[in-house]
mmCIF file of C-alpha atoms in Angstrom:
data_model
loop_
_atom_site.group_PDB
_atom_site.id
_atom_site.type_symbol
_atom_site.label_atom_id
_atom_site.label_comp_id
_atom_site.label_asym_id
_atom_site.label_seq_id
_atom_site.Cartn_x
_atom_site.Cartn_y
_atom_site.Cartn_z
ATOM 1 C CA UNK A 16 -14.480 -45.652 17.577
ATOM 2 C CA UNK A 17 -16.138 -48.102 15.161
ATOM 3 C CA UNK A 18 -15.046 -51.625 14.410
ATOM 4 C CA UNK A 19 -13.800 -52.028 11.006
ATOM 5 C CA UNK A 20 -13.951 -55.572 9.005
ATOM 6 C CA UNK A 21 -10.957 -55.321 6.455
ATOM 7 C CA UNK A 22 -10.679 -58.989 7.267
ATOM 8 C CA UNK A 23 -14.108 -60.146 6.422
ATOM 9 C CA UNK A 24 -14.961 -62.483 3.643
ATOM 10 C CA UNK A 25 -18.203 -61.431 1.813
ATOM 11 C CA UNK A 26 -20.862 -63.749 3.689
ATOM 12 C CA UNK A 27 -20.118 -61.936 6.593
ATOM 13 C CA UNK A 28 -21.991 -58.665 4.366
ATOM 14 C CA UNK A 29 -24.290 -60.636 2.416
ATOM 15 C CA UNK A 30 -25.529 -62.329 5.521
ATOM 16 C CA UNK A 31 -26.388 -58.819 6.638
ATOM 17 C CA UNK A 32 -28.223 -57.457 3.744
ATOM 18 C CA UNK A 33 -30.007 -60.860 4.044
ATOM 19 C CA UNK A 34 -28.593 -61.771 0.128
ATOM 20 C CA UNK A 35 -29.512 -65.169 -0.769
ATOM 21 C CA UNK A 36 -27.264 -65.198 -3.302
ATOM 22 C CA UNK A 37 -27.026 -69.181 -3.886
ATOM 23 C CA UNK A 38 -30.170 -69.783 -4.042
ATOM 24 C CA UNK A 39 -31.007 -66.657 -6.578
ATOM 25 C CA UNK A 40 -28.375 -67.891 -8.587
ATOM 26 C CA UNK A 41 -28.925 -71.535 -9.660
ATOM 27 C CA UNK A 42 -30.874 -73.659 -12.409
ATOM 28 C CA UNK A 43 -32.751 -72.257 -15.669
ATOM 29 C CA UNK A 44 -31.935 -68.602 -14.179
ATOM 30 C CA UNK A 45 -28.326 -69.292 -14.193
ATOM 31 C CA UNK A 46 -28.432 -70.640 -17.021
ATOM 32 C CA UNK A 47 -30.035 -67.653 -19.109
ATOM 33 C CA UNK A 48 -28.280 -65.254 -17.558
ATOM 34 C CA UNK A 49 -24.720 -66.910 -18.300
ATOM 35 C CA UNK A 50 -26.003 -67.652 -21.522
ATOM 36 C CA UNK A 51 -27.113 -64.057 -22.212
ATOM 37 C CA UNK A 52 -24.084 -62.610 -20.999
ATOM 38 C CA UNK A 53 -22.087 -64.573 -22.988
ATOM 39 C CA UNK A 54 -22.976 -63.955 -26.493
ATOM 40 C CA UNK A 55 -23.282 -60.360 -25.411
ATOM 41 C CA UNK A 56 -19.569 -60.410 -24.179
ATOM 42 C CA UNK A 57 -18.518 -62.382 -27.308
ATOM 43 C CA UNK A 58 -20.241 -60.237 -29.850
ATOM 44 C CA UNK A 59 -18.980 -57.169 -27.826
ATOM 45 C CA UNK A 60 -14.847 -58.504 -28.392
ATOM 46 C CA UNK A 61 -15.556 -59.008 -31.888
ATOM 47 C CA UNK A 62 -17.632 -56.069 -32.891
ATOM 48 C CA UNK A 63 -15.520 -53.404 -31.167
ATOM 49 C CA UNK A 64 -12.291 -54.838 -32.095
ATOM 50 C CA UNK A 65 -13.841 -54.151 -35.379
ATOM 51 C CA UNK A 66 -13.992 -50.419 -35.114
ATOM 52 C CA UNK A 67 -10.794 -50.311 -33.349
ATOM 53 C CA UNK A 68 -8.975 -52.013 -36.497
ATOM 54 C CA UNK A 69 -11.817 -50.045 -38.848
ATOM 55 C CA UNK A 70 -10.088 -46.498 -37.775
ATOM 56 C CA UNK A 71 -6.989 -47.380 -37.518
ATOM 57 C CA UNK A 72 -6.230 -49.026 -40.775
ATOM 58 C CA UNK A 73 -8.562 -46.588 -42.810
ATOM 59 C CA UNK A 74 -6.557 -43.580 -43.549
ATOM 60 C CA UNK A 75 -10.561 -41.412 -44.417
ATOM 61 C CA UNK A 76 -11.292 -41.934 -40.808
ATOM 62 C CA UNK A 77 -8.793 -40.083 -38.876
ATOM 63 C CA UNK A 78 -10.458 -37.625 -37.725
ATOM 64 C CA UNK A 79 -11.454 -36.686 -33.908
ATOM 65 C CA UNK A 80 -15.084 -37.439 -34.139
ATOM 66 C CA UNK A 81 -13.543 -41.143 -34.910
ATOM 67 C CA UNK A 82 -10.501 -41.390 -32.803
ATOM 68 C CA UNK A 83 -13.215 -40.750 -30.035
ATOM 69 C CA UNK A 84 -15.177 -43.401 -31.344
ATOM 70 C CA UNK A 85 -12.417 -45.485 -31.809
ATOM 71 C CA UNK A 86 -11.986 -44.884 -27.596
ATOM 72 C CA UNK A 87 -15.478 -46.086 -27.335
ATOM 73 C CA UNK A 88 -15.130 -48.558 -28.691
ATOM 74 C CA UNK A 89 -12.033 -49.646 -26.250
ATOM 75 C CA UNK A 90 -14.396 -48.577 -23.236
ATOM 76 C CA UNK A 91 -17.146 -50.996 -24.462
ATOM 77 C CA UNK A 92 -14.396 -53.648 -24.814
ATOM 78 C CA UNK A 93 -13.214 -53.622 -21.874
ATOM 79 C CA UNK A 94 -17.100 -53.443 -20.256
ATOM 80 C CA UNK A 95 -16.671 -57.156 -21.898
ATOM 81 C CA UNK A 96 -13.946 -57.933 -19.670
ATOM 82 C CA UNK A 97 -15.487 -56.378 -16.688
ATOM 83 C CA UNK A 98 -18.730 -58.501 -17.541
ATOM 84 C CA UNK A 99 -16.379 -61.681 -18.055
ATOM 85 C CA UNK A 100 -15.050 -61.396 -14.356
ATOM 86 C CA UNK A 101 -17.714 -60.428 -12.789
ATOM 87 C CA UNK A 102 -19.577 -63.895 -14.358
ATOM 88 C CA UNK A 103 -16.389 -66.002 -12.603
ATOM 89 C CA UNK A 104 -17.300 -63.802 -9.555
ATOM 90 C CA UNK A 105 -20.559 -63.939 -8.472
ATOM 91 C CA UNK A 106 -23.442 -66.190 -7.591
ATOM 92 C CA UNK A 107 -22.565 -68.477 -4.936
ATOM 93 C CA UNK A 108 -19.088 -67.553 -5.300
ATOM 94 C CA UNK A 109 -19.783 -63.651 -3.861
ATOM 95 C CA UNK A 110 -20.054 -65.137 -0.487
ATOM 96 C CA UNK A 111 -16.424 -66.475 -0.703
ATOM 97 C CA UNK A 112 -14.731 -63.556 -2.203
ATOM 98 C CA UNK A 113 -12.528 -61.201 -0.380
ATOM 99 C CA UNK A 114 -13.238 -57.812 0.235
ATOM 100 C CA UNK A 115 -10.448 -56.541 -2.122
ATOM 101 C CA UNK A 116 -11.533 -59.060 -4.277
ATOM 102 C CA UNK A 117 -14.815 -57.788 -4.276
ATOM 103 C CA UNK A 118 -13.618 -54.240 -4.991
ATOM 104 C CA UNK A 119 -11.719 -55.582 -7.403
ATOM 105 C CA UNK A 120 -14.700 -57.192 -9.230
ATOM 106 C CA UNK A 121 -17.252 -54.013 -8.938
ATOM 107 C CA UNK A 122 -13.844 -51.175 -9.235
ATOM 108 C CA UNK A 123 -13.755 -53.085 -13.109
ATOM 109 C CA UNK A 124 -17.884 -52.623 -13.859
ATOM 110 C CA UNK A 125 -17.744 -48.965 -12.490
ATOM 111 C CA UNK A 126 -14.550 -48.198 -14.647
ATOM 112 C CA UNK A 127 -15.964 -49.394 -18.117
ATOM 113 C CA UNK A 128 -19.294 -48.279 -17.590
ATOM 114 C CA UNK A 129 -17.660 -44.584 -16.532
ATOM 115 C CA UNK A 130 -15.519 -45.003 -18.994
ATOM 116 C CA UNK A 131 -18.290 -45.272 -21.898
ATOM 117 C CA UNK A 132 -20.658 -43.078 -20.267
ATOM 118 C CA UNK A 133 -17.856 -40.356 -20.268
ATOM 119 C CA UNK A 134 -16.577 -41.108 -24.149
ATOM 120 C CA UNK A 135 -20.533 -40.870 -24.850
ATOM 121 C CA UNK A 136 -20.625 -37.357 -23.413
ATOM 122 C CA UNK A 137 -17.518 -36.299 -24.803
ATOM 123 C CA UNK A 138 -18.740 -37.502 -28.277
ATOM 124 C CA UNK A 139 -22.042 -35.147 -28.137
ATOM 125 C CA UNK A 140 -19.871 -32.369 -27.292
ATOM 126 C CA UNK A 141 -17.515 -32.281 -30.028
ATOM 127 C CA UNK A 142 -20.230 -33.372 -32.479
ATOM 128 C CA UNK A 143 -22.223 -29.952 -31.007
ATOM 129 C CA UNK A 144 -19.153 -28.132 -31.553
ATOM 130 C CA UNK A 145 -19.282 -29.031 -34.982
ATOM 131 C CA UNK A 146 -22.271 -28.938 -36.202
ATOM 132 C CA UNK A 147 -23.363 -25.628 -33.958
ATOM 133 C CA UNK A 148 -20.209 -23.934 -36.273
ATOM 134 C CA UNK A 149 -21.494 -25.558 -39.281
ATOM 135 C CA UNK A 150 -18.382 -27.479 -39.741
ATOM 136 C CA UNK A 151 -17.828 -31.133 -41.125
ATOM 137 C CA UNK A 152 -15.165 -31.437 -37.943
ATOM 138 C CA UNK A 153 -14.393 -29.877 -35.014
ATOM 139 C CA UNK A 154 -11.079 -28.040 -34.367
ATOM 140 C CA UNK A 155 -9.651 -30.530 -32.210
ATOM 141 C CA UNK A 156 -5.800 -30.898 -32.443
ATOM 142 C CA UNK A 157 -4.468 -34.436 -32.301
ATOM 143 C CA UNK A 158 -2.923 -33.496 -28.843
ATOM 144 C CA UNK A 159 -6.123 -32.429 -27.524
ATOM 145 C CA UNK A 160 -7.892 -35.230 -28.537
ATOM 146 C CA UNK A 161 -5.346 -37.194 -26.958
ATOM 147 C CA UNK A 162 -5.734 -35.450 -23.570
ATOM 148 C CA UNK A 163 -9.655 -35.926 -24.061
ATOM 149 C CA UNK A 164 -8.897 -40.220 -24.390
ATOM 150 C CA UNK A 165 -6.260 -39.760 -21.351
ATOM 151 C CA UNK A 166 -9.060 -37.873 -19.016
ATOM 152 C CA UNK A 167 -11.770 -39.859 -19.715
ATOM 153 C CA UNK A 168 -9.378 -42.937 -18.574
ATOM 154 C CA UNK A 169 -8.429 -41.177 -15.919
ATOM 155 C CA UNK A 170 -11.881 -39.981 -14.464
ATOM 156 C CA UNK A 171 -13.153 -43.549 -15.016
ATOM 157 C CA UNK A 172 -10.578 -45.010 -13.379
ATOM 158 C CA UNK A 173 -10.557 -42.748 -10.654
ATOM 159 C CA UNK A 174 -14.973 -43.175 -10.093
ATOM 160 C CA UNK A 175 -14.284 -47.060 -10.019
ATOM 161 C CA UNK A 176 -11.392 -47.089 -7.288
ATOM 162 C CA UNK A 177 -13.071 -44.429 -5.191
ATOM 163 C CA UNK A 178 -15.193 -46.926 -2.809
ATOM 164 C CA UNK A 179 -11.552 -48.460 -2.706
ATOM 165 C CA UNK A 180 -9.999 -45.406 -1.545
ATOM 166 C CA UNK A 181 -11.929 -45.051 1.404
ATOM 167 C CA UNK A 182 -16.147 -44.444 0.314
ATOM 168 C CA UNK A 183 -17.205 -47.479 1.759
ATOM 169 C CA UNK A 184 -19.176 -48.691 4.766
ATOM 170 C CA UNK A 185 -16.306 -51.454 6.191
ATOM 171 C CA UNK A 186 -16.004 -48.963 9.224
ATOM 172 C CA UNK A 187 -19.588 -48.632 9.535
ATOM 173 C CA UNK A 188 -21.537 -51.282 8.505
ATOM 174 C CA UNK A 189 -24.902 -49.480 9.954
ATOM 175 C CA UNK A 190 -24.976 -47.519 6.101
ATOM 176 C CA UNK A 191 -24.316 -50.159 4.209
ATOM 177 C CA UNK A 192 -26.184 -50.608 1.018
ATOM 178 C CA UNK A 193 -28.650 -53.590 -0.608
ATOM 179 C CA UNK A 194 -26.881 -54.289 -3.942
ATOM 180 C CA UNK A 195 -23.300 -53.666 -3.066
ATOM 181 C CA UNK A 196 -22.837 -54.737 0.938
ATOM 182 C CA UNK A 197 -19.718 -52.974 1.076
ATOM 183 C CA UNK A 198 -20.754 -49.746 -0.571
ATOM 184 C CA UNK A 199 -22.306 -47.128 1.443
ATOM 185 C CA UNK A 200 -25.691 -45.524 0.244
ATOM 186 C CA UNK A 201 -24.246 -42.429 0.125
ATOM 187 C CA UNK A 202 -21.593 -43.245 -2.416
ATOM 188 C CA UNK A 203 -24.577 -44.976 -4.576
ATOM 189 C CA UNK A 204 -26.703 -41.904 -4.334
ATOM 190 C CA UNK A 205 -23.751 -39.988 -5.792
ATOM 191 C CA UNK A 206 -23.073 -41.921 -7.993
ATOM 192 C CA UNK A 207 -26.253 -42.472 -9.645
ATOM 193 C CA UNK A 208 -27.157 -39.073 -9.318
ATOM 194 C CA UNK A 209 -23.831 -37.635 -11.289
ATOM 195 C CA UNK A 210 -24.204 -40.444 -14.136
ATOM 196 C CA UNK A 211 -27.912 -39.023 -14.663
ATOM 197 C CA UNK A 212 -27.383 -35.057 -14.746
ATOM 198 C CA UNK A 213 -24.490 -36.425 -16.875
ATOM 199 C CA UNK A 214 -27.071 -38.427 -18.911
ATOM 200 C CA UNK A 215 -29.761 -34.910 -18.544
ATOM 201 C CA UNK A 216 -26.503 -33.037 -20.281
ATOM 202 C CA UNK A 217 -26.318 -35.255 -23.307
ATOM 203 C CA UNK A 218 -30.057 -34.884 -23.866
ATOM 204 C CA UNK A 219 -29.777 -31.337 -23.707
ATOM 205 C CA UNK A 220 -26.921 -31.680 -25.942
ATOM 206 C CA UNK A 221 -28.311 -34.090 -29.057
ATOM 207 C CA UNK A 222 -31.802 -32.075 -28.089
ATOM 208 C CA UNK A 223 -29.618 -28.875 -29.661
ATOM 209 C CA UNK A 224 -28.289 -30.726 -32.016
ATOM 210 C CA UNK A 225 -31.243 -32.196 -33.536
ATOM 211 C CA UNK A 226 -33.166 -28.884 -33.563
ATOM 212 C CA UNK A 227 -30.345 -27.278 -35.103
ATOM 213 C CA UNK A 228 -29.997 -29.415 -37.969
ATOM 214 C CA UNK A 229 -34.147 -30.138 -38.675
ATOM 215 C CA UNK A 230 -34.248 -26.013 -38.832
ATOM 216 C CA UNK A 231 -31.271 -25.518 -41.092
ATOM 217 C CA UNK A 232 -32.995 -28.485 -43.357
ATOM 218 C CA UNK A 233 -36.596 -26.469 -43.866
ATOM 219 C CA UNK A 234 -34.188 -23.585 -44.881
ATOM 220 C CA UNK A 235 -32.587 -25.117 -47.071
ATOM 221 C CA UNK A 236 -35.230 -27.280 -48.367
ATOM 222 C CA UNK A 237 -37.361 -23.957 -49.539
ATOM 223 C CA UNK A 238 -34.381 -22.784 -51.175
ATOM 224 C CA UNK A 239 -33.093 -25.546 -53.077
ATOM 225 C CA UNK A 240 -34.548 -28.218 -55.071
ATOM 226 C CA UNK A 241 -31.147 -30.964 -54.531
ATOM 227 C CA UNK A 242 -31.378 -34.163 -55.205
ATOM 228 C CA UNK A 243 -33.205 -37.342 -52.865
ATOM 229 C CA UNK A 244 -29.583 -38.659 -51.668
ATOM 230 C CA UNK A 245 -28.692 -34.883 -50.422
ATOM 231 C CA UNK A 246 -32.069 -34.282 -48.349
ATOM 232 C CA UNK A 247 -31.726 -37.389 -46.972
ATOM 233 C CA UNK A 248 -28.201 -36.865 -45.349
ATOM 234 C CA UNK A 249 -29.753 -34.445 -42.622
ATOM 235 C CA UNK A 250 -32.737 -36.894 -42.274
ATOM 236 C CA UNK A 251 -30.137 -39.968 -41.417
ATOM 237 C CA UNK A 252 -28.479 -37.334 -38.867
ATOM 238 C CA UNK A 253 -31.823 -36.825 -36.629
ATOM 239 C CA UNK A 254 -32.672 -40.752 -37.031
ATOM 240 C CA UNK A 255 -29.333 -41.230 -35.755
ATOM 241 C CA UNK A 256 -29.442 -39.034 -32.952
ATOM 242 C CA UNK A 257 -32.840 -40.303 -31.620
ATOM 243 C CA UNK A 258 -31.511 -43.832 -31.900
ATOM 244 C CA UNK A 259 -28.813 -42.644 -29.191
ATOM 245 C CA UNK A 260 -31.239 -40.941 -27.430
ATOM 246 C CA UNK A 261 -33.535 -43.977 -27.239
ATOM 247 C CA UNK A 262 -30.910 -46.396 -26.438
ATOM 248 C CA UNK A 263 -28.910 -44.667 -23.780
ATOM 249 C CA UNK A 264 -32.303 -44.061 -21.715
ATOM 250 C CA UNK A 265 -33.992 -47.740 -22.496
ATOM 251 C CA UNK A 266 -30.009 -49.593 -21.230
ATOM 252 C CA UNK A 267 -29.113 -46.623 -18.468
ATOM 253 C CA UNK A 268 -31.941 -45.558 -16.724
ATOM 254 C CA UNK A 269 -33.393 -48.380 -15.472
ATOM 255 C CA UNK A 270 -30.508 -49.561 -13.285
ATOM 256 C CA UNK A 271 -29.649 -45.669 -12.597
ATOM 257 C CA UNK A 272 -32.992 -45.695 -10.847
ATOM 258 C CA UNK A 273 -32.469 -48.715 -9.012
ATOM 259 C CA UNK A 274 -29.012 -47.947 -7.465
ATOM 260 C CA UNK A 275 -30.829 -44.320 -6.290
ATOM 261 C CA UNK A 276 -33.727 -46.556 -4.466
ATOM 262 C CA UNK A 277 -31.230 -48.384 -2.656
ATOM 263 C CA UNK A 278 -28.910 -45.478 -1.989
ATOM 264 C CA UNK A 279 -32.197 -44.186 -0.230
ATOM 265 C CA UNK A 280 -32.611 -47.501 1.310
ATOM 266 C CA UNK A 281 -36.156 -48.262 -0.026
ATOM 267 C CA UNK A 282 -36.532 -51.324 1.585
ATOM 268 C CA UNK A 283 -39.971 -52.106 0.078
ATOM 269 C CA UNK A 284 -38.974 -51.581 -3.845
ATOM 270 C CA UNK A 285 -37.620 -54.921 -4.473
ATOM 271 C CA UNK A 286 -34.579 -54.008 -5.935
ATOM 272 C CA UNK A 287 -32.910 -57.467 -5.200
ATOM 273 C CA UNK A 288 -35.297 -59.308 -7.814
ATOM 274 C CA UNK A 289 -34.292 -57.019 -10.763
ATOM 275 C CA UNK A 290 -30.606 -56.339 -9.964
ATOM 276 C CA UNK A 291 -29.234 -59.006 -12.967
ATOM 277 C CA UNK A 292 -31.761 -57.754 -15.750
ATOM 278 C CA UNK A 293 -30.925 -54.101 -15.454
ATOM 279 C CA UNK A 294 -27.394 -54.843 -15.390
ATOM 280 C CA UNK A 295 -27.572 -56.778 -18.606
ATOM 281 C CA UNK A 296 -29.858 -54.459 -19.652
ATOM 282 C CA UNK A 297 -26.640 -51.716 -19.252
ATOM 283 C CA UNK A 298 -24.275 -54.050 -20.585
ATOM 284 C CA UNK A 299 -26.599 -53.766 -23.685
ATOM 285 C CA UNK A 300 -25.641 -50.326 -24.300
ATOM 286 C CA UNK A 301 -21.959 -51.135 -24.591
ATOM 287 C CA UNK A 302 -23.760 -54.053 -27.682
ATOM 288 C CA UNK A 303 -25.503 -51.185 -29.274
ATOM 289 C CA UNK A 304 -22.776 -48.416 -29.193
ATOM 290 C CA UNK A 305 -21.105 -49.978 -32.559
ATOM 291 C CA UNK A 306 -24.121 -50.377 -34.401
ATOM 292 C CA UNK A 307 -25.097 -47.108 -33.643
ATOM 293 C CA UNK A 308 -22.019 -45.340 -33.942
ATOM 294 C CA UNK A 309 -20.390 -47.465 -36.901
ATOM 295 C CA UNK A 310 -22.482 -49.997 -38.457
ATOM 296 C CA UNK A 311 -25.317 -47.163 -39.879
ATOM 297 C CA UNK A 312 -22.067 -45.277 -41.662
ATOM 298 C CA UNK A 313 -21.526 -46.956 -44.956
ATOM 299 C CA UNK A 314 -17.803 -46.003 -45.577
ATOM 300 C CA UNK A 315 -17.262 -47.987 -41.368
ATOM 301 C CA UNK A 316 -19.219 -50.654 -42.652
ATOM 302 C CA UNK A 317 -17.732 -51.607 -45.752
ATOM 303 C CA UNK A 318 -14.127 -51.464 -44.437
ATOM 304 C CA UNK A 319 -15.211 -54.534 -41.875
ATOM 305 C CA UNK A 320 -16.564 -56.281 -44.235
ATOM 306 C CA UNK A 321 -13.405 -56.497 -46.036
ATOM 307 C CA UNK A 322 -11.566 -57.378 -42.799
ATOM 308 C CA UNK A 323 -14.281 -60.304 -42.190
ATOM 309 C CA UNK A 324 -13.801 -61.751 -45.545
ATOM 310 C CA UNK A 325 -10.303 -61.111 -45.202
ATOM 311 C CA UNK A 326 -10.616 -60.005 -49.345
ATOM 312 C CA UNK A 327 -7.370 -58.019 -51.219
ATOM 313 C CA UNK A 328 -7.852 -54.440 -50.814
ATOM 314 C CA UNK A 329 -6.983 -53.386 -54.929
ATOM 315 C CA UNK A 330 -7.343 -50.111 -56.312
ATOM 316 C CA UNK A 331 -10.709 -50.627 -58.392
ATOM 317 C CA UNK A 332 -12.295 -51.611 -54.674
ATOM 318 C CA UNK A 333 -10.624 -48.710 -52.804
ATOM 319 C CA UNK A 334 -12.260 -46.650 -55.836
ATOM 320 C CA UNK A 335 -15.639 -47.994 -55.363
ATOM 321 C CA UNK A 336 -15.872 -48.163 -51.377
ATOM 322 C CA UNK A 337 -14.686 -44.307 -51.638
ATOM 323 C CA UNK A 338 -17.731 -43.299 -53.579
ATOM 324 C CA UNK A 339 -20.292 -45.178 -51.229
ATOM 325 C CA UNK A 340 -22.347 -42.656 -49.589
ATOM 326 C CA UNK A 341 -22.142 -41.764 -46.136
ATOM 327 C CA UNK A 342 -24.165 -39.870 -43.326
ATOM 328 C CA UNK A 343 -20.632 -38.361 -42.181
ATOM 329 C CA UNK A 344 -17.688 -39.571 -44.543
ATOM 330 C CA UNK A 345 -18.618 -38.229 -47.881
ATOM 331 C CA UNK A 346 -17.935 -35.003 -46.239
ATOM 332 C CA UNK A 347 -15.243 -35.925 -44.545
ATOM 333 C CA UNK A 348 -12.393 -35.471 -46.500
ATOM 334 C CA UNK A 349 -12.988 -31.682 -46.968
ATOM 335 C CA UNK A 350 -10.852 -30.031 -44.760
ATOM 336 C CA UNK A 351 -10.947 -26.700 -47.007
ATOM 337 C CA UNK A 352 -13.416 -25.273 -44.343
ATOM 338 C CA UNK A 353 -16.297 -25.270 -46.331
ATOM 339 C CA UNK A 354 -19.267 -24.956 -44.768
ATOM 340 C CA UNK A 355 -22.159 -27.870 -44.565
ATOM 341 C CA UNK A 356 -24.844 -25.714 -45.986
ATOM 342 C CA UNK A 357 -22.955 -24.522 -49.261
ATOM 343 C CA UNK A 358 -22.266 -28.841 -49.029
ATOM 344 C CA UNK A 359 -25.956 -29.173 -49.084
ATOM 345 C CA UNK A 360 -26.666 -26.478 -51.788
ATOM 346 C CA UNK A 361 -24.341 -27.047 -54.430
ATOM 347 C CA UNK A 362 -23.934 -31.188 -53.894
ATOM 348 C CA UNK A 363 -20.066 -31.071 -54.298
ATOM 349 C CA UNK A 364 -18.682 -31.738 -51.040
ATOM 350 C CA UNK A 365 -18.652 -35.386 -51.760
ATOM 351 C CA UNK A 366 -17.071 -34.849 -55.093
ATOM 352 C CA UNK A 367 -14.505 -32.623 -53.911
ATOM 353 C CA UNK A 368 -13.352 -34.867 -51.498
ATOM 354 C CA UNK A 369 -13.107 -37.683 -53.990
ATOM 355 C CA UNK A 370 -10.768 -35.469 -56.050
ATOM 356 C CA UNK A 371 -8.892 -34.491 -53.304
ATOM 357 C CA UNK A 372 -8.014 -38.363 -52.536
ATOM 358 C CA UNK A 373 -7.109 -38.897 -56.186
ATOM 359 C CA UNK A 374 -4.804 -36.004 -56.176
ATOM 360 C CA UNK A 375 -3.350 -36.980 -53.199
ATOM 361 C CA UNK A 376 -2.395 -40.551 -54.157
#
């Protein structure tokens, strides 16, 4: 029967994987990558909190596509957190944490970046379903879209505590891994491996999506002569989605990779030197998500910049920030079921929405 070390600090693992981890961790290094991390996490608080309050105080954005955002949004935040403990946690300090500790520290990184890669997914889906049915929004019910948030919770927090619950190599030390000494390679193959077909998925996904939409736009464009501002709206769609594209492989992969190497214990790949970088580098993603996913759309924009400048919301400014073009929201209000191409042929979507706000109020 093997010997297990429940009662181990860290140094007892490190020493093992032969993890200078003082010595990797001090002077300009240190100081860069606290630095870094920092303004990242700082700029991540304050940017998603932004989008949180954004959806929630603007009536125009409740819709699914933005409660999920919204969700996002509270994944990335708490990758901040995650990020913030793990900074208080590691360096020379790793060698004198505990094991739950430990868990503790790398359950939290495994549950927010789930948690985000999950809501990402979930996200392309729904914005499929919607634009594969030529529809402004999907069909989701407030309930479902509720029992989307839960599960994605759930399944994150579930991936994070599962070296916890008994994947781990404190039994049998022989299969530990590199980067997490407590971690067997098998749970790091699995894990990296399910977080790329999951990544492979959403490329398939926006790779649909993106076809669909440049397709239905050389239709259209040979049958209509609309205006700039309409042919552009497709145009900002397929920008968007490549920026997504591009960002989720240039943060993800990298680090993806890595974990695989040393879940195949490639002793020779020097994963140890490049460990920090390519988790910043997928900390980065949770920076980006907001820009991407809020800051492009006009309507998401202008409502923070009235909560920044902390300015009276009157009528004549709810009037004009209701007419500013956006890539989503100037269709967004039309819940009639029209469809997005008669939106694109006759150029009234946007109008009818406006209408329908006034007539509400």
């Amino acid at each position: 029967m093997n010997e297990c070390y429940y009662d181990k600090r860290m140094d007892f693992f490190y020493n093992r994987t032969k993890t200078d981890t003082a010595d990797e961790w001090t002077g300009p290094q240190l100081i860069g990558v606290l630095c870094f991390g920092t303004f990242f996490c700082l700029f991540i608080f304050i940017s998603n909190s932004l989008v949180i309050a954004a959806v929630v105080k603007n009536k125009r954005f409740h819709f699914p596509f933005y409660y999920l955002l919204a969700n996002l949004a509270a994944a990335d935040f708490f990758a901040g957190i995650a990020y913030v403990f793990l900074m208080f946690n590691t360096g020379p300090v790793s060698k004198t944490l505990t094991v739950n500790r430990w868990f503790l520290r790398q359950g939290l990184l495994d549950t927010s970046l789930t948690a985000s890669l999950v809501n990402l997914l979930v996200i392309a889906v729904e914005r499929h379903m919607s634009i594969m049915r030529m529809k402004i929004h999907s069909n989701l019910t407030k309930k479902r879209v509720t029992f989307l948030i839960i599960s994605i919770w759930a399944i994150a927090i579930f991936m994070g505590a599962v070296p916890t619950l008994g994947w781990n190599c404190l039994c049998d030390i022989t299969v530990c891994s590199s980067l997490a000494p407590i971690y067997s390679r098998s749970y790091l193959v699995f894990w990296s491996v399910l977080n790329l077909v999951v990544f492979f998925i959403m490329v398939v996904v926006y790779i649909r999506i993106y076809m669909y939409v440049q397709r239905k736009t050389n239709v259209l464009s040979s049958h209509t002569s609309g205006s700039i501002s309409r042919r552009r709206t497709p145009v900002k769609l397929m920008k968007t989605v490549m920026t997504v594209l591009g960002a989720f492989v240039v943060c993800w992969t990298p680090g993806l990779v890595v974990l695989l190497l040393d879940g195949l214990n490639c002793t020779d790949c020097g994963i140890q030197n490049v460990k920090r970088w390519f988790l910043l580098l997928a900390l980065l993603n949770s920076v980006m998500n907001p820009i991407i996913y809020s800051y492009k759309d006009d309507e998401m924009w202008a409502t923070m910049k009235r909560m920044l400048c902390c300015s009276s919301e009157d009528k004549s400014q709810e009037r004009r920030s209701s007419r500013i073009p956006s890539t989503v929201l100037c269709r967004s209000t039309d819940i009639s079921g029209h469809y997005i191409e008669d939106g694109i042929i006759q150029g009234t979507i946007c109008g009818k929405g406006d209408l329908g706000d006034k007539g509400n109020s």
